[in-house]
Amino acid sequence: MATEQVITAAVDRALQTASIDVDAPREPRDERCRFDPEALAAVIRLCDSGKNRQVVIEVVDRELRRWLDELDTARTLAAVMLRARIAAATAQRQVIVENLQGDVGTGRGPLTQDEQPLS
């Protein structure tokens, strides 16, 4: 796990290198904030587990509060967009699987006695 100083440095770099265009279109995709690809990738790489992802989100939230307190709308937008990018890049989805016999499940293993279907 990376130290909080490393995470803070990566988040700061991503926020400082973000280019903001408040007049850019929001639909169909919000293009008001663009991050340096390397800086964004460095932040995403730090989210290699659920625990690390939570630490990175906490650092971004702390920076968001700082920019809100300073009333810096451009950096506030960058922090909000960084949080959204982290969420999108690290989303975990449950995939429904079906085996050759046609049994459908969630990949959680065999059903317990309480979950057994009624015959």
mmCIF file of C-alpha atoms in Angstrom:
data_model
loop_
_atom_site.group_PDB
_atom_site.id
_atom_site.type_symbol
_atom_site.label_atom_id
_atom_site.label_comp_id
_atom_site.label_asym_id
_atom_site.label_seq_id
_atom_site.Cartn_x
_atom_site.Cartn_y
_atom_site.Cartn_z
ATOM 1 C CA MET A 1 0.000 0.000 0.000
ATOM 2 C CA ALA A 2 1.258 3.455 -0.879
ATOM 3 C CA THR A 3 1.786 5.941 1.912
ATOM 4 C CA GLU A 4 -0.632 8.808 2.313
ATOM 5 C CA GLN A 5 2.118 11.214 1.242
ATOM 6 C CA VAL A 6 2.520 9.386 -2.077
ATOM 7 C CA ILE A 7 -1.255 9.370 -2.590
ATOM 8 C CA THR A 8 -1.520 13.073 -1.717
ATOM 9 C CA ALA A 9 1.288 13.922 -4.146
ATOM 10 C CA ALA A 10 -0.367 11.952 -6.968
ATOM 11 C CA VAL A 11 -3.762 13.543 -6.327
ATOM 12 C CA ASP A 12 -2.220 17.027 -6.121
ATOM 13 C CA ARG A 13 -0.402 16.468 -9.415
ATOM 14 C CA ALA A 14 -3.598 15.312 -11.117
ATOM 15 C CA LEU A 15 -5.524 18.331 -9.824
ATOM 16 C CA GLN A 16 -2.786 20.835 -10.654
ATOM 17 C CA THR A 17 -2.342 19.539 -14.217
ATOM 18 C CA ALA A 18 -6.078 19.502 -14.957
ATOM 19 C CA SER A 19 -7.196 21.908 -17.650
ATOM 20 C CA ILE A 20 -10.579 23.501 -17.039
ATOM 21 C CA ASP A 21 -12.922 24.860 -19.727
ATOM 22 C CA VAL A 22 -16.201 25.870 -18.078
ATOM 23 C CA ASP A 23 -17.760 26.599 -21.493
ATOM 24 C CA ALA A 24 -17.112 23.085 -22.837
ATOM 25 C CA PRO A 25 -20.145 20.866 -23.462
ATOM 26 C CA ARG A 26 -21.591 18.724 -20.692
ATOM 27 C CA GLU A 27 -23.630 16.433 -22.918
ATOM 28 C CA PRO A 28 -23.306 13.684 -24.052
ATOM 29 C CA ARG A 29 -20.064 13.635 -22.070
ATOM 30 C CA ASP A 30 -18.775 16.227 -19.634
ATOM 31 C CA GLU A 31 -15.691 17.759 -21.263
ATOM 32 C CA ARG A 32 -15.174 20.695 -18.902
ATOM 33 C CA CYS A 33 -12.181 19.095 -17.187
ATOM 34 C CA ARG A 34 -9.316 17.235 -18.832
ATOM 35 C CA PHE A 35 -6.592 15.548 -16.834
ATOM 36 C CA ASP A 36 -3.048 14.855 -17.841
ATOM 37 C CA PRO A 37 -3.276 11.161 -18.842
ATOM 38 C CA GLU A 38 -0.150 10.170 -16.918
ATOM 39 C CA ALA A 39 -1.251 11.980 -13.765
ATOM 40 C CA LEU A 40 -4.720 10.422 -13.924
ATOM 41 C CA ALA A 41 -3.254 6.965 -14.564
ATOM 42 C CA ALA A 42 -0.971 7.345 -11.539
ATOM 43 C CA VAL A 43 -3.967 8.050 -9.298
ATOM 44 C CA ILE A 44 -5.966 5.138 -10.739
ATOM 45 C CA ARG A 45 -3.019 2.749 -10.223
ATOM 46 C CA LEU A 46 -3.075 3.583 -6.512
ATOM 47 C CA CYS A 47 -6.649 2.195 -6.311
ATOM 48 C CA ASP A 48 -5.536 -1.429 -6.594
ATOM 49 C CA SER A 49 -7.761 -2.652 -3.747
ATOM 50 C CA GLY A 50 -10.928 -1.571 -2.018
ATOM 51 C CA LYS A 51 -8.997 -0.277 0.986
ATOM 52 C CA ASN A 52 -6.531 1.691 -1.141
ATOM 53 C CA ARG A 53 -9.372 3.071 -3.244
ATOM 54 C CA GLN A 54 -11.032 4.358 -0.091
ATOM 55 C CA VAL A 55 -7.821 6.089 1.037
ATOM 56 C CA VAL A 56 -7.460 7.768 -2.372
ATOM 57 C CA ILE A 57 -11.107 8.926 -2.264
ATOM 58 C CA GLU A 58 -10.536 10.357 1.228
ATOM 59 C CA VAL A 59 -7.534 12.344 -0.033
ATOM 60 C CA VAL A 60 -9.566 13.658 -2.988
ATOM 61 C CA ASP A 61 -12.408 14.601 -0.629
ATOM 62 C CA ARG A 62 -9.975 16.471 1.607
ATOM 63 C CA GLU A 63 -8.683 18.399 -1.416
ATOM 64 C CA LEU A 64 -12.266 19.067 -2.509
ATOM 65 C CA ARG A 65 -13.071 20.594 0.882
ATOM 66 C CA ARG A 66 -9.936 22.734 0.661
ATOM 67 C CA TRP A 67 -10.886 24.107 -2.762
ATOM 68 C CA LEU A 68 -14.446 24.702 -1.592
ATOM 69 C CA ASP A 69 -13.176 26.682 1.388
ATOM 70 C CA GLU A 70 -10.992 28.774 -0.909
ATOM 71 C CA LEU A 71 -13.933 29.297 -3.309
ATOM 72 C CA ASP A 72 -11.845 28.159 -6.280
ATOM 73 C CA THR A 73 -14.478 26.942 -8.737
ATOM 74 C CA ALA A 74 -12.012 25.580 -11.282
ATOM 75 C CA ARG A 75 -10.143 23.372 -8.802
ATOM 76 C CA THR A 76 -13.418 22.352 -7.158
ATOM 77 C CA LEU A 77 -14.658 21.139 -10.538
ATOM 78 C CA ALA A 78 -11.363 19.292 -11.063
ATOM 79 C CA ALA A 79 -11.678 17.525 -7.692
ATOM 80 C CA VAL A 80 -15.288 16.521 -8.371
ATOM 81 C CA MET A 81 -14.362 15.206 -11.817
ATOM 82 C CA LEU A 82 -11.349 13.331 -10.412
ATOM 83 C CA ARG A 83 -13.609 11.634 -7.885
ATOM 84 C CA ALA A 84 -15.996 10.656 -10.685
ATOM 85 C CA ARG A 85 -13.143 9.313 -12.822
ATOM 86 C CA ILE A 86 -11.844 7.207 -9.935
ATOM 87 C CA ALA A 87 -15.330 5.792 -9.338
ATOM 88 C CA ALA A 88 -15.773 4.987 -13.023
ATOM 89 C CA ALA A 89 -12.339 3.403 -13.412
ATOM 90 C CA THR A 90 -12.567 1.242 -10.306
ATOM 91 C CA ALA A 91 -16.216 0.172 -10.362
ATOM 92 C CA GLN A 92 -16.833 -3.428 -9.414
ATOM 93 C CA ARG A 93 -19.698 -5.186 -11.090
ATOM 94 C CA GLN A 94 -21.236 -8.529 -10.285
ATOM 95 C CA VAL A 95 -21.402 -10.666 -13.396
ATOM 96 C CA ILE A 96 -24.163 -13.235 -13.720
ATOM 97 C CA VAL A 97 -22.720 -16.465 -15.098
ATOM 98 C CA GLU A 98 -24.323 -19.480 -16.706
ATOM 99 C CA ASN A 99 -22.673 -22.861 -16.992
ATOM 100 C CA LEU A 100 -23.097 -25.436 -19.765
ATOM 101 C CA GLN A 101 -26.056 -27.031 -17.964
ATOM 102 C CA GLY A 102 -27.926 -23.749 -17.944
ATOM 103 C CA ASP A 103 -27.550 -23.099 -14.216
ATOM 104 C CA VAL A 104 -27.456 -19.372 -13.560
ATOM 105 C CA GLY A 105 -25.640 -17.916 -10.584
ATOM 106 C CA THR A 106 -23.618 -15.022 -9.311
ATOM 107 C CA GLY A 107 -20.323 -16.777 -8.785
ATOM 108 C CA ARG A 108 -20.762 -16.820 -5.007
ATOM 109 C CA GLY A 109 -20.483 -20.606 -4.726
ATOM 110 C CA PRO A 110 -23.106 -23.238 -3.970
ATOM 111 C CA LEU A 111 -26.469 -22.207 -2.573
ATOM 112 C CA THR A 112 -26.991 -22.538 1.161
ATOM 113 C CA GLN A 113 -29.916 -24.461 2.638
ATOM 114 C CA ASP A 114 -31.919 -21.225 2.983
ATOM 115 C CA GLU A 115 -31.285 -20.302 -0.648
ATOM 116 C CA GLN A 116 -32.295 -23.638 -2.159
ATOM 117 C CA PRO A 117 -35.093 -23.252 -4.726
ATOM 118 C CA LEU A 118 -38.467 -24.747 -3.879
ATOM 119 C CA SER A 119 -39.300 -27.926 -5.793
#
